[in-house]
Amino acid sequence: MYDVAVIGSGVIGGLIFRKLTEYKLSVCLLEKAGDVCMGASKANSGIVHAGFDALPGTLKAKFNVEGNLMMKSVADELGVKYRENGSLVVAFCEDEVIKLKELASRGEQNGVKGIEIIGRERLKEMEPNISDEAVGALFAPTGGIICPYGLALAAIGNAMDNGGELKTDFEVVSIEKEEGGFTVKSANGECVTSRAVVNCAGLGGGKIAAMIGDEIRIGARKGEYLLLDRESGSAVNHTLFFTPTEKGKGILVSPTVDGNVILGPTAKEQADGNVLTSDEGLAFVSKKAGEMLKELPLYNTITSFAGVRAYSERHDFIIEESESVSGFFHCIGIESPGLTASPAIAKYVVEELMAGRYGWERNPSFNGRRRPDYFFKDLTAEQKNAVIAKDPSFGRTVCRCEQVTEGEILQAIRENPPARDIDGVKRRTRSGMGRCQGGFCQPYVAQLIARERGIPIEKVTKSGGKSYILMGVTK
Amino acid sequence: MKGNYDLVIIGGGPAGLAAAVAAYDSGVEDILILEREPILGGILNQCIHNGFGLTRFKESLSGPEYAARFISEVEKRSITVLTNTAVLSLDKGKLVTAMNAEEGVFTVQAKAVILAMGCRERSRGALNVAGSRAAGVYSAGTAQKYVNVFGYMPGKRVVILGSGDIGLIMARRMTLEGAKVLAVCEIMPQTSGLKRNIAQCLDDFGIPLYLNHTVTKIEGDERVTGVVVSKVDENRKPIAGTEIHFDCDTVLFSVGLIPENELTKGAGIELSRGTRGAVVTQSRETSESGVFACGNVLQVHDLVDFVSEEAEIAGVSAARYILGGEVKRDAVEVKNGKNILYVCPQLIDKSVGGKVKLFFRVTDTFKAPTVTVRCGNGAVQTKKLKVAVPGEMQSIVLSEETVRGLNGSVEVLVEVDQ
Ligand SMILES: Cc1cc2nc3c(=O)[nH]c(=O)nc-3n(C[C@H](O)[C@H](O)[C@H](O)COP(=O)(O)OP(=O)(O)OC[C@H]3O[C@@H](n4cnc5c(N)ncnc54)[C@H](O)[C@@H]3O)c2cc1C
């Protein structure tokens, strides 16, 4: 029997999973997909929000500000790229400047440090490419950017290195409350038993809650994005938001930690979790982004994608022990700023809600540091040569656009949490994420996956399930 | 490993190989070719169809056969080759940083450099086609690699977007391998591939070509299950109500090639908006003296025969630079005139001497047009063409005398006589 089973391997489940391994416990992470982090945490804006947006007194406000403060050290320990680039909420008319002042005072109430309202001149200095229509902005220096799936992957990998167990392809379909714990059953008929359960199932969080009799409705709202080539990376320095008005929040325009530019998201209600992009959505994104910047290098678009927010009708995070079933904890309805809040939520859930109550002891052998040299390409020549001397496969470039080596791909397939398909390798190494979108490297990555996993190349998938990349041999 | 060479050539495809041979034969023997793939030959290795070398060798060779001729010339001359070696950067002083498994990261100081890195395909992402991200969406060249190099089928029921040559070749190849190619869709009113490929790859196999059509949606959860194709208006916007649905498991994109100039950019070399390659003189010398460019990294060619021709110019010019030193340029600009997409070279250096061949592409289809090269108010050269289409590169030659007489920038234009 496990001490804790965590359901869902997004940033919330992932960071809780890691936090749990700081204690002397046996823990498992249950994920329905073939890889970790396949929900909202995979496709979002990647912004570490400063915390001026959430209403004072909400859990969103509390965990946003706390999470923001923690992010730097968490990213550092886990070797995740993070940059405090600062956020600007841009006003295009005097009414919007008034709105900015409201936001600024809300930020101060929430405890956000360093907020300023700046005028046109200063804005132009900070963002030379800003639209000439912009009249001023709210500047929040503590806003940052991070690779969201990088954070979840590293946290989960680190937890596994510290003894946590991961079960993918484990779709939870029923939960039985029993003497001293729970039996959690998967769609394939596999069972795990556990003393406590944490529900971090994102969009599936409502269904999981229903399995123990709690009724919590989780809604779905899609956001679509465009991603521009690194070549256009200098088009924007800070994360630029439109001033929120009655008509909506607009979109954001931001650099990413990997040097691309991200445009989006839209916000559209939908019945399910599909991540299809639409012509209208993408057209809206390009139109709005064009209003923000003087020059928008849309010709440098390398891909488009969508993510789905899971929100609760409370319009706040639900982070609590079930009222009806003791030992069952909900962390759901985690829409934005859930990524930012994730380290703070993990700390709160594990330390405040669980550890004392169960009398857990700390795990003295816990090592929170993950291998730091994740991105080989960023090393100096001397450092690279030291790595290549030990393992020559790091001297072989596989993905030319993002300069990813065979060594890194093998590492992604071998280490925790292991990549099993093309997209899994891509999220871990960036191979295939550049301007040719895998055109050159995919066949080589497929070969490496096949070899390492001991399967024929025809069984290699793009993204788990039956997403086979090949259909038989030639004549 | 030797730390300096007279000439370093980046890329061991047809351009790099021909440049190496030409430079050697012009008196420079200390040459290093750096190639990231395990073997020389570049993209030709996966082009197992015939049709290469018709212009140059007056016979129809397969891609690997064409490459083999140049590889054996390189071998005969004992030119140093490093395969499995990726160039990481080139800096202004012609210092090349590269990496492989044996040497790790190393630098080579060159007297001259020839850029011959080739091009890559535009991907689906660049077109922003909406819908799912299921497996089964490939650029045509990736599919070609799976089929011809690995011996695997990327799919069985195929829709191809774009009528670029690789797409057309793959329509035939997939059909011969037993796949069903349902449609080739081209957003423009004319194809971008060569006429002979339309005839031999589509018409001969009864594969329907939909001009003025594009893929507007890709469907499927895990693997592609279908696409929606729509007719477009004159602004290339899809027309509602014209949707055609195809059940397919594969979508191939053949929507253009882009010169791979990341290293060029890194070295601060000026690039042309038209070609997306370096701005060069007729010697194929870039804005950085002693750095030359040729082949598809400079401009996307229709035929490898022209790549070899251009590479030889670069090879000879690099040798002249190494042996004779830098000569002060006396350059005039070549501008894109009416109906011209781009001209390469973009500069004519009068100090070089000899005639100059200007390559260009037109913006649209023109029947029986006249090409004019103008300097000031007067035409210095004209040429009648039977037809000019964007998919086929054209050229016009300026004689040595004409070049000597140029007293300012020239403009190339194409017009249809009224
Ligand atoms: C468009 C968009 C933009 C956003 N931008 C930002 C931002 O800029 N900054 C920010 O701070 N936040 C942002 N967010 C919010 C942030 O992404 C989320 O709050 C966060 O990712 C939620 O993480 P999660 O772990 O709760 O959910 P998820 O990442 O969705 O993880 C849930 C996991 O549970 C699994 N699961 C579901 N059902 C089951 C089951 N029955 N059995 C087993 N496993 C199951 C799923 O497969 C999934 O892996 C954004 C969200 C979206 C969608």
GROMACS .gro file of C-alpha atoms in nm, chain A residues 226 229 231 275-279 282 299-306 376 381 384-385 388 392-397 400-401 403 405 422-423 426 435-440 442-444 446-447 457-458 462 464-475, chain B residues 36-38 43 84 86-88 99-105 119-121 123-126 128-136 138-139 142 145-147 150-156 175-178 216-218 220 222-223 249-250 260 262 265 273 276:
model
  122
  226LEU     CA    1   0.094   3.100  -3.256
  229ASP     CA    2   1.081   3.148  -3.489
  231GLU     CA    3   1.488   3.462  -3.545
  275VAL     CA    4  -0.698   2.083  -2.852
  276LEU     CA    5  -0.785   2.144  -3.218
  277THR     CA    6  -0.685   2.482  -3.356
  278SER     CA    7  -0.929   2.681  -3.568
  279ASP     CA    8  -0.899   2.935  -3.848
  282LEU     CA    9  -0.559   3.179  -3.513
  299TYR     CA   10   0.590   3.520  -4.170
  300ASN     CA   11   0.816   3.361  -3.911
  301THR     CA   12   0.538   3.148  -3.759
  302ILE     CA   13   0.669   2.798  -3.693
  303THR     CA   14   0.367   2.637  -3.535
  304SER     CA   15   0.026   2.684  -3.379
  305PHE     CA   16  -0.127   2.492  -3.090
  306ALA     CA   17  -0.402   2.502  -2.829
  376PHE     CA   18   2.400   2.085  -2.388
  381ALA     CA   19   3.323   2.453  -2.553
  384LYS     CA   20   3.096   2.029  -2.400
  385ASN     CA   21   3.428   1.858  -2.459
  388ILE     CA   22   3.182   1.434  -2.517
  392PRO     CA   23   3.085   1.061  -2.763
  393SER     CA   24   2.714   1.052  -2.851
  394PHE     CA   25   2.698   1.412  -2.730
  395GLY     CA   26   2.922   1.500  -3.023
  396ARG     CA   27   2.660   1.391  -3.276
  397THR     CA   28   2.404   1.655  -3.366
  400ARG     CA   29   2.008   2.085  -3.649
  401CYS     CA   30   1.758   2.365  -3.587
  403GLN     CA   31   2.122   2.183  -3.203
  405THR     CA   32   2.264   1.590  -2.981
  422ILE     CA   33   0.858   1.137  -3.069
  423ASP     CA   34   0.671   1.417  -2.891
  426LYS     CA   35   1.066   1.674  -2.827
  435ARG     CA   36   1.197   2.593  -3.756
  436CYS     CA   37   1.183   2.273  -3.960
  437GLN     CA   38   0.950   2.113  -3.703
  438GLY     CA   39   1.119   1.776  -3.707
  439GLY     CA   40   1.148   1.743  -4.083
  440PHE     CA   41   1.511   1.641  -4.064
  442GLN     CA   42   1.228   1.281  -3.684
  443PRO     CA   43   1.352   0.971  -3.871
  444TYR     CA   44   1.667   0.963  -3.655
  446ALA     CA   45   1.240   0.737  -3.431
  447GLN     CA   46   1.537   0.505  -3.487
  457ILE     CA   47   1.036   0.139  -3.581
  458GLU     CA   48   0.679   0.085  -3.704
  462LYS     CA   49   0.420   1.041  -3.232
  464GLY     CA   50   0.139   0.740  -2.756
  465GLY     CA   51  -0.173   0.531  -2.825
  466LYS     CA   52  -0.210   0.446  -3.193
  467SER     CA   53  -0.037   0.755  -3.325
  468TYR     CA   54   0.207   0.546  -3.530
  469ILE     CA   55   0.438   0.744  -3.752
  470LEU     CA   56   0.478   0.470  -4.013
  471MET     CA   57   0.243   0.224  -4.181
  472GLY     CA   58   0.439  -0.075  -4.298
  473VAL     CA   59   0.741  -0.133  -4.517
  474THR     CA   60   0.796  -0.046  -4.882
  475LYS     CA   61   0.759  -0.309  -5.152
  511ARG     CA   62   2.694   1.676  -4.074
  512GLU     CA   63   2.551   1.360  -4.230
  513PRO     CA   64   2.741   1.029  -4.217
  518ILE     CA   65   1.983   1.553  -5.018
  559ASN     CA   66   2.922   1.339  -3.896
  561ALA     CA   67   2.815   1.974  -3.748
  562VAL     CA   68   2.936   2.330  -3.788
  563LEU     CA   69   2.816   2.526  -3.487
  574MET     CA   70   3.167   1.942  -3.341
  575ASN     CA   71   3.181   1.569  -3.385
  576ALA     CA   72   3.205   1.264  -3.164
  577GLU     CA   73   3.578   1.207  -3.214
  578GLU     CA   74   3.715   1.560  -3.186
  579GLY     CA   75   3.450   1.717  -2.966
  580VAL     CA   76   3.416   2.090  -3.024
  594CYS     CA   77   1.798   2.437  -4.774
  595ARG     CA   78   1.512   2.299  -4.568
  596GLU     CA   79   1.144   2.252  -4.637
  598SER     CA   80   0.671   2.303  -4.254
  599ARG     CA   81   0.301   2.282  -4.186
  600GLY     CA   82   0.343   2.527  -3.901
  601ALA     CA   83   0.456   2.798  -4.136
  603ASN     CA   84  -0.088   2.765  -3.999
  604VAL     CA   85  -0.322   2.492  -4.115
  605ALA     CA   86  -0.583   2.453  -3.843
  606GLY     CA   87  -0.699   2.128  -3.690
  607SER     CA   88  -0.540   1.842  -3.504
  608ARG     CA   89  -0.177   1.753  -3.440
  609ALA     CA   90  -0.225   1.385  -3.510
  610ALA     CA   91   0.053   1.169  -3.655
  611GLY     CA   92   0.071   1.144  -4.032
  613TYR     CA   93   0.501   1.520  -4.298
  614SER     CA   94   0.696   1.744  -4.523
  617THR     CA   95   1.079   1.365  -4.468
  620LYS     CA   96   1.364   0.988  -4.649
  621TYR     CA   97   1.140   0.730  -4.477
  622VAL     CA   98   1.057   0.562  -4.806
  625PHE     CA   99   1.463   0.364  -4.439
  626GLY     CA  100   1.230   0.155  -4.652
  627TYR     CA  101   0.913   0.240  -4.459
  628MET     CA  102   0.579   0.379  -4.570
  629PRO     CA  103   0.467   0.694  -4.389
  630GLY     CA  104   0.108   0.620  -4.493
  631LYS     CA  105  -0.133   0.458  -4.734
  650THR     CA  106   0.183   0.542  -5.575
  651LEU     CA  107   0.449   0.302  -5.701
  652GLU     CA  108   0.483   0.172  -5.347
  653GLY     CA  109   0.114   0.091  -5.336
  691THR     CA  110  -0.807   2.414  -4.456
  692LYS     CA  111  -0.834   2.152  -4.185
  693ILE     CA  112  -0.659   1.838  -4.070
  695GLY     CA  113  -0.785   1.289  -3.660
  697GLU     CA  114  -0.410   0.987  -3.290
  698ARG     CA  115  -0.342   0.943  -3.661
  724ASP     CA  116  -0.418   0.887  -4.320
  725THR     CA  117  -0.136   1.109  -4.442
  735GLU     CA  118   1.939   2.737  -4.433
  737GLU     CA  119   2.156   3.034  -3.963
  740LYS     CA  120   2.332   3.520  -4.012
  748ARG     CA  121   1.486   3.919  -4.879
  751ARG     CA  122   1.663   3.436  -4.842
   0.00000   0.00000   0.00000
